[in-house]
Short mmCIF file of C-alpha atoms in Angstrom, two decimals:
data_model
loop_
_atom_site.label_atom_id
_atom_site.label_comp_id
_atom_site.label_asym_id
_atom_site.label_seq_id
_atom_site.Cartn_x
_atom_site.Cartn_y
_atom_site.Cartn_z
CA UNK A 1256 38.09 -39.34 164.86
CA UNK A 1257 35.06 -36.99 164.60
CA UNK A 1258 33.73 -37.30 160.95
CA UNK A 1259 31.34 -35.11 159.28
CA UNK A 1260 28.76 -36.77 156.54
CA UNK A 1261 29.05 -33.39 154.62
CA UNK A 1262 30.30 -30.16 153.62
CA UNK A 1263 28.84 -28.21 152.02
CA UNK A 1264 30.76 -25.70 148.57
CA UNK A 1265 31.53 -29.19 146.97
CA UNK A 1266 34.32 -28.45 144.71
CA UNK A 1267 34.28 -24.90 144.86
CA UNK A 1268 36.76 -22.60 145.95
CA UNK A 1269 37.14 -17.96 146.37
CA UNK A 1270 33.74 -17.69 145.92
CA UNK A 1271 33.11 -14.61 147.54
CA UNK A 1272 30.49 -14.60 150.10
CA UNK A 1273 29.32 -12.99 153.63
CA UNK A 1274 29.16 -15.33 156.59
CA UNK A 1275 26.84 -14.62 159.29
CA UNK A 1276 27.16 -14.99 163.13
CA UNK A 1277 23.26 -15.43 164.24
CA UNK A 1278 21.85 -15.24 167.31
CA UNK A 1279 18.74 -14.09 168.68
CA UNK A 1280 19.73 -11.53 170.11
CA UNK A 1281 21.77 -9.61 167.36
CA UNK A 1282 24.22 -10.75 164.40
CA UNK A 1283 27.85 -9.88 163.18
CA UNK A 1284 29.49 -10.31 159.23
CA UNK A 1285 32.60 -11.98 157.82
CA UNK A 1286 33.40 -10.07 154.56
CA UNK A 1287 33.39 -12.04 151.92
CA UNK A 1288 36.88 -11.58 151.09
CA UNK A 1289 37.85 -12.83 154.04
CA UNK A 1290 35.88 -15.89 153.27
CA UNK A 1291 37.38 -16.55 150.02
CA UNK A 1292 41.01 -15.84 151.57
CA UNK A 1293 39.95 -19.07 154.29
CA UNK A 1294 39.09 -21.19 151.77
CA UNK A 1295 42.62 -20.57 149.39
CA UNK A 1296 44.50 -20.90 152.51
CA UNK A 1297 43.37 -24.64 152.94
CA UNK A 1298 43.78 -24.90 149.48
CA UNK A 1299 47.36 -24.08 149.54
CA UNK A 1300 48.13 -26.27 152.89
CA UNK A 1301 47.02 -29.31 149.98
CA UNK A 1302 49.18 -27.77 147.51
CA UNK A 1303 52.04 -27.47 149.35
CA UNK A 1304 52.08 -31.24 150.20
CA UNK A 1305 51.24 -32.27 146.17
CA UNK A 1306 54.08 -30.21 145.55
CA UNK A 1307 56.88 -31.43 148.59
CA UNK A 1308 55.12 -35.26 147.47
CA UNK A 1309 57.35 -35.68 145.00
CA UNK A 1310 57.04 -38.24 142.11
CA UNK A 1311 55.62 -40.75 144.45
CA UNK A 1312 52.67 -39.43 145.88
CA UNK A 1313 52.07 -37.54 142.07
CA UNK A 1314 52.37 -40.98 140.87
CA UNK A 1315 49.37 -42.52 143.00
CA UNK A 1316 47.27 -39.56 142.44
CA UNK A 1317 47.47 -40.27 138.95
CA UNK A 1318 46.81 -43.60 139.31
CA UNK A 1319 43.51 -42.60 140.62
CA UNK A 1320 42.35 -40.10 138.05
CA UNK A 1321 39.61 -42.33 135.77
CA UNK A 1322 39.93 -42.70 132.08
CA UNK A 1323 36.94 -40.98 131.27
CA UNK A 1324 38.54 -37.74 133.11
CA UNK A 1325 39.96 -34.95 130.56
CA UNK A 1326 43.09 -35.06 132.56
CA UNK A 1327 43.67 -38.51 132.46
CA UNK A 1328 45.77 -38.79 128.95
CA UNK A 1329 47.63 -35.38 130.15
CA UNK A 1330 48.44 -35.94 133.38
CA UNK A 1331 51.79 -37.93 133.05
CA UNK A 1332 52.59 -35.26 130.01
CA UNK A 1333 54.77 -32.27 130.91
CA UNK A 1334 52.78 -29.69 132.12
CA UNK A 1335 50.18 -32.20 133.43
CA UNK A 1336 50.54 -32.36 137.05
CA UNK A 1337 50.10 -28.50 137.24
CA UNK A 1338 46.67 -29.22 135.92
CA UNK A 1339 45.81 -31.28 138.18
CA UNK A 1340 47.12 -28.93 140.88
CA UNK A 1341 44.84 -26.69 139.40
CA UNK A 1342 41.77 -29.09 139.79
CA UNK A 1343 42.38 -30.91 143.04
CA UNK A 1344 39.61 -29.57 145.14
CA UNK A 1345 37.20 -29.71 142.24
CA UNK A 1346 35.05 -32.74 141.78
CA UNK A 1347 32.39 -32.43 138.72
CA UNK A 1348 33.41 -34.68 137.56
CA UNK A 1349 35.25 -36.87 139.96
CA UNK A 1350 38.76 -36.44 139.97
CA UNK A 1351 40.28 -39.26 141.77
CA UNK A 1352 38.48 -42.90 141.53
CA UNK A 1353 39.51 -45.62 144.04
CA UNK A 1354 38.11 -49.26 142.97
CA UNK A 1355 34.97 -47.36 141.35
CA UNK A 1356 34.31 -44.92 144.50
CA UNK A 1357 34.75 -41.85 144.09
CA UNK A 1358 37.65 -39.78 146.33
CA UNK A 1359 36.27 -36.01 146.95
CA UNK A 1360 39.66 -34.12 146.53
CA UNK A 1361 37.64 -30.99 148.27
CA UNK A 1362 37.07 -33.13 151.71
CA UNK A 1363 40.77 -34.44 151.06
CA UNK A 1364 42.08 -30.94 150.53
CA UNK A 1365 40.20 -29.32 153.72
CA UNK A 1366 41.23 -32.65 155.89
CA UNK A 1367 45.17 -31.99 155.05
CA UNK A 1368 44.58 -28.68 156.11
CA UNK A 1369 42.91 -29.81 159.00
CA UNK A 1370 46.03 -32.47 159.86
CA UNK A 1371 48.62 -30.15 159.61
CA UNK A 1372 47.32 -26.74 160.50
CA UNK A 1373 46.83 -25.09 164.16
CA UNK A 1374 43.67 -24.20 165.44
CA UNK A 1375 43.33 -21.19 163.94
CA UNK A 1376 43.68 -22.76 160.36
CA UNK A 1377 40.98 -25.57 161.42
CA UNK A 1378 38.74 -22.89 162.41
CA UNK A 1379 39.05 -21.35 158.81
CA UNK A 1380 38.58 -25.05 157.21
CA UNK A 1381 34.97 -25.12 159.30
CA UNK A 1382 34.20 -21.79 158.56
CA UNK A 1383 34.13 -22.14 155.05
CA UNK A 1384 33.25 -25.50 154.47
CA UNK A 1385 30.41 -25.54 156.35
CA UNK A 1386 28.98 -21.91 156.99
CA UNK A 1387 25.88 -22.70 154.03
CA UNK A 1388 25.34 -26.04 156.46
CA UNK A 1389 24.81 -23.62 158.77
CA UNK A 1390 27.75 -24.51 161.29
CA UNK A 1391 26.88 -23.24 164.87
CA UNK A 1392 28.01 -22.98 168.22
CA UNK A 1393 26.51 -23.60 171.72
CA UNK A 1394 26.19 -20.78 173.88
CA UNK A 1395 28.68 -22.50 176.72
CA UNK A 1396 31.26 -22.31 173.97
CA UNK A 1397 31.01 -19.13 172.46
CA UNK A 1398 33.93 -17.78 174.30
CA UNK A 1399 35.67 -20.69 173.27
CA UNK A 1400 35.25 -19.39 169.80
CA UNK A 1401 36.28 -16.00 170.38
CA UNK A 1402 40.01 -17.21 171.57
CA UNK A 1403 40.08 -19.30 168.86
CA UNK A 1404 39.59 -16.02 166.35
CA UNK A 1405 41.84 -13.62 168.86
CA UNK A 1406 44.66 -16.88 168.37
CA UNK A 1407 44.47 -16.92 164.67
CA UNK A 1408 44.50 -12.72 164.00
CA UNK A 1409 47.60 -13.12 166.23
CA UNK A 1410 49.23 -15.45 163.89
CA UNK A 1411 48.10 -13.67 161.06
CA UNK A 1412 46.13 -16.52 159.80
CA UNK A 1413 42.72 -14.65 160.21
CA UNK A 1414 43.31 -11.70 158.66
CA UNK A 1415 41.66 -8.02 160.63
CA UNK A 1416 41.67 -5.74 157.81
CA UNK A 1417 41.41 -6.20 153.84
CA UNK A 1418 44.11 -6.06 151.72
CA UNK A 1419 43.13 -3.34 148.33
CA UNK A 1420 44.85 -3.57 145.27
CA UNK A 1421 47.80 -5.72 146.90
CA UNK A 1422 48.19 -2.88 149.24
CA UNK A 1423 47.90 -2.51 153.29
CA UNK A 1424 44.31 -0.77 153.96
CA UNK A 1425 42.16 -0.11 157.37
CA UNK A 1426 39.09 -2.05 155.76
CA UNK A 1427 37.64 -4.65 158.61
CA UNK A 1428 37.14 -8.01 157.81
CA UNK A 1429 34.69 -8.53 160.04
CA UNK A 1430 36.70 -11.04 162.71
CA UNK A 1431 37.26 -8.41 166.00
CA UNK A 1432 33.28 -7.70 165.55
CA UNK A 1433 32.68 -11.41 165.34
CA UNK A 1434 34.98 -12.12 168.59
CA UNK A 1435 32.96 -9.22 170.29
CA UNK A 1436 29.94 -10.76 169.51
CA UNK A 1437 30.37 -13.84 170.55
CA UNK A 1438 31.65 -12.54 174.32
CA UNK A 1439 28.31 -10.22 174.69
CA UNK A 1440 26.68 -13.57 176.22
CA UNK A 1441 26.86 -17.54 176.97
CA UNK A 1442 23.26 -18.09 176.58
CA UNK A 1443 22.52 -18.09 173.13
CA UNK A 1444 23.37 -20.31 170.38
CA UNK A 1445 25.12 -18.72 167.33
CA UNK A 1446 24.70 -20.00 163.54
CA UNK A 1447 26.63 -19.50 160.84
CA UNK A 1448 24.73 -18.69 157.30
CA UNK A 1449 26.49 -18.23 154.19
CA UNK A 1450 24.87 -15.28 151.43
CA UNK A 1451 26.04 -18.10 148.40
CA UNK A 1452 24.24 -20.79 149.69
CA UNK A 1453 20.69 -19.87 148.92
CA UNK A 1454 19.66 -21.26 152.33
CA UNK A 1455 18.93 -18.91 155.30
CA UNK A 1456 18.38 -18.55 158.78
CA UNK A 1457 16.15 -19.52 160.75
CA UNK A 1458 13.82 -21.67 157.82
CA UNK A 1459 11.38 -24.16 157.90
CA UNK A 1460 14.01 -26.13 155.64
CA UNK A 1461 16.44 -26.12 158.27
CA UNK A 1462 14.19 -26.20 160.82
CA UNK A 1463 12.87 -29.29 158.89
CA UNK A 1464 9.10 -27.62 160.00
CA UNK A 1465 5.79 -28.32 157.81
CA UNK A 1466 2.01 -26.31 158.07
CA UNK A 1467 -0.34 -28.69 159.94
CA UNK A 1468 -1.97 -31.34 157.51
CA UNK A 1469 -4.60 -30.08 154.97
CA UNK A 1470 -2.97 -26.58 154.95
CA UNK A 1471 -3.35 -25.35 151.36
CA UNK A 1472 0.04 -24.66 149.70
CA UNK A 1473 -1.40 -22.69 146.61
CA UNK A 1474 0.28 -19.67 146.62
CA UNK A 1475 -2.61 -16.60 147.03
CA UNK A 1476 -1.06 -15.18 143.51
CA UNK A 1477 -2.20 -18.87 141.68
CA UNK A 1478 -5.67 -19.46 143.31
CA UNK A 1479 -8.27 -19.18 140.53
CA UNK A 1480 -5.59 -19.59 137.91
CA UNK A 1481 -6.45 -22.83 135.60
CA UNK A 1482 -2.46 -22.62 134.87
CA UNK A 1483 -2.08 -24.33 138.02
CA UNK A 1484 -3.54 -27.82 136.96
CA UNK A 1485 -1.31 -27.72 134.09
CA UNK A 1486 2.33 -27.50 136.08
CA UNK A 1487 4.13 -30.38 136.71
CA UNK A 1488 5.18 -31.87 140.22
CA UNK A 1489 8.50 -30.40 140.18
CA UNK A 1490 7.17 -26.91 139.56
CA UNK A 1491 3.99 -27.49 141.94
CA UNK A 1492 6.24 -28.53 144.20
CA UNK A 1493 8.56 -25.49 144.45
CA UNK A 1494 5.65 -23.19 144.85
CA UNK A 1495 4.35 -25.09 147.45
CA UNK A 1496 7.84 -24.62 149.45
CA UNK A 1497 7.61 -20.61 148.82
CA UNK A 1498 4.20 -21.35 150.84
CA UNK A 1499 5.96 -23.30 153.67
CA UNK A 1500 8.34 -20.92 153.78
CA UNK A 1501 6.24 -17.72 154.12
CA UNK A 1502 3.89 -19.66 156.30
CA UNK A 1503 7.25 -20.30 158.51
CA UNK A 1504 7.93 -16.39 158.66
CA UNK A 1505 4.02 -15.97 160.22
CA UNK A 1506 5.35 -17.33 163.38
CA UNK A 1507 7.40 -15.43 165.87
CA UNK A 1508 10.88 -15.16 165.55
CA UNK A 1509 11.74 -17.03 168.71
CA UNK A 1510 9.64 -19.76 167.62
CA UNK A 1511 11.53 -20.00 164.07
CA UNK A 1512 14.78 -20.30 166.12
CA UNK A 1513 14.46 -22.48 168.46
CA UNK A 1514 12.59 -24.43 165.47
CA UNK A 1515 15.31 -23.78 163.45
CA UNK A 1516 18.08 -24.91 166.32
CA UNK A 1517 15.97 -27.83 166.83
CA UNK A 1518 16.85 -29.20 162.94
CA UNK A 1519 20.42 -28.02 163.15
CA UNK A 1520 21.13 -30.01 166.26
CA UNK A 1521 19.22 -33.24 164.55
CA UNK A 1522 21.71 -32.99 161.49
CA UNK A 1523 24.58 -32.33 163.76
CA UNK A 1524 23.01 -35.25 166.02
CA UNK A 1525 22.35 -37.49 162.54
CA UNK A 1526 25.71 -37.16 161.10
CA UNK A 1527 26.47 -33.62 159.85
CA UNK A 1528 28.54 -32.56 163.01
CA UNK A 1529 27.80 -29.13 162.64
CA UNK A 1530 28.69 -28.22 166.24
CA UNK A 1531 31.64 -26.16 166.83
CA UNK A 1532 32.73 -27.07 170.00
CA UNK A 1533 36.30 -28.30 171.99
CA UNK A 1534 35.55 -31.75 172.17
CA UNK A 1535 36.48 -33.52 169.33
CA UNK A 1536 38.06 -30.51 167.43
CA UNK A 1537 41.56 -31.41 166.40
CA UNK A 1538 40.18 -35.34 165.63
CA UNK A 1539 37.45 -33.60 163.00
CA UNK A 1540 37.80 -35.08 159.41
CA UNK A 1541 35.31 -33.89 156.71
CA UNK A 1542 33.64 -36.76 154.82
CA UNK A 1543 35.99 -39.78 153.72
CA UNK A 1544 38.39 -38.58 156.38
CA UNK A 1545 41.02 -38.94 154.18
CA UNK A 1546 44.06 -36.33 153.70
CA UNK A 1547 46.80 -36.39 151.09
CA UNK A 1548 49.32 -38.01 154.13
CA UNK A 1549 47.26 -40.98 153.94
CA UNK A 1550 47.49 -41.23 149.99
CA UNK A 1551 51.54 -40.60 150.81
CA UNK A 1552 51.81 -43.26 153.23
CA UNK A 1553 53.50 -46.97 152.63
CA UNK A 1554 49.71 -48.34 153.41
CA UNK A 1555 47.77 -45.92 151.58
CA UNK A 1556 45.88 -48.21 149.77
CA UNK A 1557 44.74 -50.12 152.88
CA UNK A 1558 44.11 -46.52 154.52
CA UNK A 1559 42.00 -45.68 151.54
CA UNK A 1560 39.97 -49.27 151.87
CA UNK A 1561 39.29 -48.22 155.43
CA UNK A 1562 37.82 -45.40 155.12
CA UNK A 1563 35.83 -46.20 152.23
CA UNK A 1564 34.35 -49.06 154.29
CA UNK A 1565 33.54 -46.75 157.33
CA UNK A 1566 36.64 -47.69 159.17
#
């Protein structure tokens, strides 16, 4: 099973955002309604199995909620395991607890989607989970990519145009400019940025890239300030990173990509799995690897002990 370390919207669901296809040699959108519409189609995959569960699996999952939770003294009420349907997938604070270790109900929401969906549905779990990680895809397998969107508008997973006001409308969603994109070449990577996530690219924080030694990070708008002394590390440190950064932007803009590819293929390399790509893609499990099947199996708590030990 492929696992990824991380994902990144922890806990949060619809938030609209663009997603941007990068390459060097251009770029293509994803509205952001079309985001949010990915991520509360994964969300309802989970649903659907807390609902078809039945009193067993609701049950467990209450079993798992920690006293110190606000639904805890609810949840066996009447009216209580509709709350928690409303808050699976949200996890400040921790929802479900197993033997003090906490149970992300986001990663275990995306990986039932993941289980039981087709391709098209696992593309949409990627997508949004882990466009601000800055997900990416090879050159090689960009046309990979681009059957995998033409598959899903087919099924009407991936939607082309925007509903407006519940209504039928010709407003793109970005996904036929996205496929197109991806086809105009084979020899350039494409990355996946997020407009929520605060974290662009190429950057040096991606790119993981610092100034040569004894560069001085005082920004030009602080030098001669005596202001400067008196901020603390934290706040030092943050203008020194605005530095970094605009010392990262003086370079060329092939250098901060294939920079910037360099640190995405380290994460990927390290753990992250950020790489779209065939191999491995219907074994991919965010995180804990654990979906709401495994809570519903006859050995869920020995499924749960495995993958909490790295099983």
């Amino acid at each position: 099973m492929e696992r990824s370390a991380r994902l990144g919207r922890a806990g949060r669901t619809a938030a609209v955002s663009r997603i941007y296809f990068t390459a060097p040699a251009g770029r293509a959108e994803l509205h952001g309604s079309e985001n949010a519409h990915l991520g509360l189609l994964c969300q309802r995959i989970a649903d659907d199995v807390l609902v078809s569960g039945g009193p067993e699996l609701s049950e467990r999952l209450r079993s798992l909620i920690p006293p110190d939770h606000y639904l805890y003294r609810d949840a066996g009420r009447p009216g209580g395991f509709s709350a928690f349907r409303a808050c699976f997938g949200r996890d400040d604070p921790p929802l479900l607890v197993y033997n003090g270790s906490p149970l992300s109900t986001f990663e275990m929401a995306f990986n039932t989607a993941l289980h039981l969906g087709s391709d098209a549905v696992r593309l949409a779990a990627r997508v949004y989970a882990q466009s601000e990680l800055h997900a990416f895809v090879e050159g090689g397998n960009r046309a990979w990519l681009a059957g995998l969107i033409d598959a899903g508008l087919a099924e009407g997973v991936l939607r082309r145009t925007l509903p407006w006001r519940g209504q039928p409308s010709q407003y793109p969603s970005g996904w036929e400019k996205v496929a197109s994109f991806l086809r105009e070449r084979d020899n350039e990577p494409v990355v996946l940025s997020s407009t929520l996530a605060g974290s662009w690219f190429p950057s040096a924080v991606v790119a993981g890239w610092r100034p040569p030694a004894g560069t001085d990070l005082m920004p030009a708008s602080w030098r001669g300030d005596p202001e400067w002394d008196e901020l603390d590390d934290d706040d030092r440190a943050e203008y020194e990173e605005m530095t970094i950064e605009e010392l990262f932007d003086e370079l060329t803009a092939a250098e901060q990509h294939r920079l910037g590819m360099q640190g995405l293929r380290r994460r990927s390399d390290g753990g992250m799995l950020l790489e779209l790509k065939p191999a491995g893609w219907e074994r991919y499990r965010f995180g804990h690897c654990l979906s709401l099947l495994d809570v519903a199996a006859a050995d869920w708590r020995e499924r749960i002990e495995a993958r909490l030990n790295g099983a």
